[in-house]
JSON list of C-alpha atoms in Angstrom, two decimals:
[
{"chain": "A", "resi": 21, "resn": "MET", "atom": "CA", "xyz": [7.48, 22.39, -4.03]},
{"chain": "A", "resi": 22, "resn": "SER", "atom": "CA", "xyz": [8.32, 18.83, -5.07]},
{"chain": "A", "resi": 23, "resn": "ALA", "atom": "CA", "xyz": [5.11, 17.62, -3.40]},
{"chain": "A", "resi": 24, "resn": "ASN", "atom": "CA", "xyz": [3.13, 19.96, -5.64]},
{"chain": "A", "resi": 25, "resn": "LEU", "atom": "CA", "xyz": [4.97, 18.70, -8.71]},
{"chain": "A", "resi": 26, "resn": "GLU", "atom": "CA", "xyz": [4.31, 15.11, -7.75]},
{"chain": "A", "resi": 27, "resn": "ALA", "atom": "CA", "xyz": [0.62, 15.78, -7.21]},
{"chain": "A", "resi": 28, "resn": "GLN", "atom": "CA", "xyz": [0.38, 17.55, -10.55]},
{"chain": "A", "resi": 29, "resn": "THR", "atom": "CA", "xyz": [2.00, 14.66, -12.41]},
{"chain": "A", "resi": 30, "resn": "SER", "atom": "CA", "xyz": [0.01, 11.94, -10.63]},
{"chain": "A", "resi": 31, "resn": "THR", "atom": "CA", "xyz": [-2.68, 10.05, -12.43]},
{"chain": "A", "resi": 32, "resn": "PRO", "atom": "CA", "xyz": [-6.28, 10.43, -11.24]},
{"chain": "A", "resi": 33, "resn": "GLU", "atom": "CA", "xyz": [-6.15, 6.84, -10.01]},
{"chain": "A", "resi": 34, "resn": "GLU", "atom": "CA", "xyz": [-3.08, 7.58, -7.88]},
{"chain": "A", "resi": 35, "resn": "VAL", "atom": "CA", "xyz": [-4.77, 10.63, -6.38]},
{"chain": "A", "resi": 36, "resn": "LEU", "atom": "CA", "xyz": [-7.85, 8.56, -5.54]},
{"chain": "A", "resi": 37, "resn": "GLU", "atom": "CA", "xyz": [-5.66, 5.92, -3.92]},
{"chain": "A", "resi": 38, "resn": "VAL", "atom": "CA", "xyz": [-3.86, 8.51, -1.78]},
{"chain": "A", "resi": 39, "resn": "ILE", "atom": "CA", "xyz": [-7.18, 10.08, -0.76]},
{"chain": "A", "resi": 40, "resn": "ALA", "atom": "CA", "xyz": [-8.53, 6.67, 0.27]},
{"chain": "A", "resi": 41, "resn": "GLU", "atom": "CA", "xyz": [-5.40, 5.88, 2.29]},
{"chain": "A", "resi": 42, "resn": "LEU", "atom": "CA", "xyz": [-5.46, 9.25, 4.04]},
{"chain": "A", "resi": 43, "resn": "GLU", "atom": "CA", "xyz": [-9.15, 8.81, 4.89]},
{"chain": "A", "resi": 44, "resn": "GLN", "atom": "CA", "xyz": [-8.44, 5.37, 6.35]},
{"chain": "A", "resi": 45, "resn": "TYR", "atom": "CA", "xyz": [-5.52, 6.71, 8.38]},
{"chain": "A", "resi": 46, "resn": "ARG", "atom": "CA", "xyz": [-7.62, 9.63, 9.63]},
{"chain": "A", "resi": 47, "resn": "GLN", "atom": "CA", "xyz": [-10.40, 7.29, 10.71]},
{"chain": "A", "resi": 48, "resn": "ARG", "atom": "CA", "xyz": [-7.92, 5.01, 12.45]},
{"chain": "A", "resi": 49, "resn": "LEU", "atom": "CA", "xyz": [-6.53, 7.98, 14.41]},
{"chain": "A", "resi": 50, "resn": "ILE", "atom": "CA", "xyz": [-10.03, 8.95, 15.47]},
{"chain": "A", "resi": 51, "resn": "ASP", "atom": "CA", "xyz": [-10.97, 5.40, 16.42]},
{"chain": "A", "resi": 52, "resn": "ASP", "atom": "CA", "xyz": [-7.77, 4.89, 18.42]},
{"chain": "A", "resi": 53, "resn": "THR", "atom": "CA", "xyz": [-8.22, 8.19, 20.25]},
{"chain": "A", "resi": 54, "resn": "VAL", "atom": "CA", "xyz": [-11.84, 7.41, 21.10]},
{"chain": "A", "resi": 55, "resn": "GLU", "atom": "CA", "xyz": [-10.87, 3.96, 22.39]},
{"chain": "A", "resi": 56, "resn": "MET", "atom": "CA", "xyz": [-8.14, 5.40, 24.61]},
{"chain": "A", "resi": 57, "resn": "ALA", "atom": "CA", "xyz": [-10.52, 8.05, 25.89]},
{"chain": "A", "resi": 58, "resn": "LYS", "atom": "CA", "xyz": [-13.07, 5.38, 26.81]},
{"chain": "A", "resi": 59, "resn": "LYS", "atom": "CA", "xyz": [-10.43, 3.50, 28.78]},
{"chain": "A", "resi": 60, "resn": "VAL", "atom": "CA", "xyz": [-9.63, 6.56, 30.86]},
{"chain": "A", "resi": 61, "resn": "LYS", "atom": "CA", "xyz": [-13.32, 7.53, 31.04]},
{"chain": "A", "resi": 62, "resn": "MET", "atom": "CA", "xyz": [-12.81, 10.88, 29.37]},
{"chain": "A", "resi": 63, "resn": "PRO", "atom": "CA", "xyz": [-16.00, 12.78, 28.49]},
{"chain": "A", "resi": 64, "resn": "LYS", "atom": "CA", "xyz": [-16.98, 12.48, 24.84]},
{"chain": "A", "resi": 65, "resn": "GLN", "atom": "CA", "xyz": [-17.22, 16.25, 24.46]},
{"chain": "A", "resi": 66, "resn": "ALA", "atom": "CA", "xyz": [-13.59, 16.62, 25.59]},
{"chain": "A", "resi": 67, "resn": "VAL", "atom": "CA", "xyz": [-12.49, 13.92, 23.18]},
{"chain": "A", "resi": 68, "resn": "MET", "atom": "CA", "xyz": [-14.22, 15.59, 20.26]},
{"chain": "A", "resi": 69, "resn": "LYS", "atom": "CA", "xyz": [-12.64, 18.93, 21.18]},
{"chain": "A", "resi": 70, "resn": "GLN", "atom": "CA", "xyz": [-9.19, 17.33, 21.19]},
{"chain": "A", "resi": 71, "resn": "LEU", "atom": "CA", "xyz": [-9.84, 15.64, 17.86]},
{"chain": "A", "resi": 72, "resn": "GLU", "atom": "CA", "xyz": [-10.79, 18.99, 16.29]},
{"chain": "A", "resi": 73, "resn": "ASN", "atom": "CA", "xyz": [-7.38, 20.35, 17.23]},
{"chain": "A", "resi": 74, "resn": "HIS", "atom": "CA", "xyz": [-5.32, 17.19, 16.71]},
{"chain": "A", "resi": 75, "resn": "PRO", "atom": "CA", "xyz": [-2.32, 18.28, 14.59]},
{"chain": "A", "resi": 76, "resn": "GLU", "atom": "CA", "xyz": [-2.22, 15.16, 12.44]},
{"chain": "A", "resi": 77, "resn": "ILE", "atom": "CA", "xyz": [-5.94, 15.23, 11.75]},
{"chain": "A", "resi": 78, "resn": "VAL", "atom": "CA", "xyz": [-5.81, 18.92, 10.88]},
{"chain": "A", "resi": 79, "resn": "TYR", "atom": "CA", "xyz": [-2.90, 18.25, 8.50]},
{"chain": "A", "resi": 80, "resn": "ILE", "atom": "CA", "xyz": [-4.71, 15.29, 6.92]},
{"chain": "A", "resi": 81, "resn": "ASP", "atom": "CA", "xyz": [-7.87, 17.38, 6.44]},
{"chain": "A", "resi": 82, "resn": "GLU", "atom": "CA", "xyz": [-5.87, 20.13, 4.76]},
{"chain": "A", "resi": 83, "resn": "THR", "atom": "CA", "xyz": [-4.10, 17.61, 2.53]},
{"chain": "A", "resi": 84, "resn": "LEU", "atom": "CA", "xyz": [-7.37, 15.93, 1.60]},
{"chain": "A", "resi": 85, "resn": "ALA", "atom": "CA", "xyz": [-8.92, 19.27, 0.70]},
{"chain": "A", "resi": 86, "resn": "ASN", "atom": "CA", "xyz": [-5.91, 20.09, -1.45]},
{"chain": "A", "resi": 87, "resn": "LEU", "atom": "CA", "xyz": [-5.99, 16.71, -3.19]},
{"chain": "A", "resi": 88, "resn": "ARG", "atom": "CA", "xyz": [-9.73, 16.96, -3.82]},
{"chain": "A", "resi": 89, "resn": "SER", "atom": "CA", "xyz": [-9.35, 20.44, -5.29]},
{"chain": "A", "resi": 90, "resn": "GLN", "atom": "CA", "xyz": [-6.60, 19.17, -7.59]},
{"chain": "A", "resi": 91, "resn": "GLN", "atom": "CA", "xyz": [-8.76, 16.22, -8.51]},
{"chain": "A", "resi": 92, "resn": "ASN", "atom": "CA", "xyz": [-11.64, 18.53, -9.48]},
{"chain": "A", "resi": 93, "resn": "SER", "atom": "CA", "xyz": [-9.40, 20.78, -11.58]}
]
């Protein structure tokens, strides 16, 4: 509940900053996972499947969607 209150009282600039940071973190997770997969010669299709179900990436995507919907309100 406090997270919702904080998001509601944040300025649009703060929301944009959080969105940008989450996008950067998400991309870093993807890049790191792809690099590790290359080192162990994992098929790209398997890597992409794992990324689709990666708990942190799923959580980040949900959070980003929530922030963007708040931003558009």
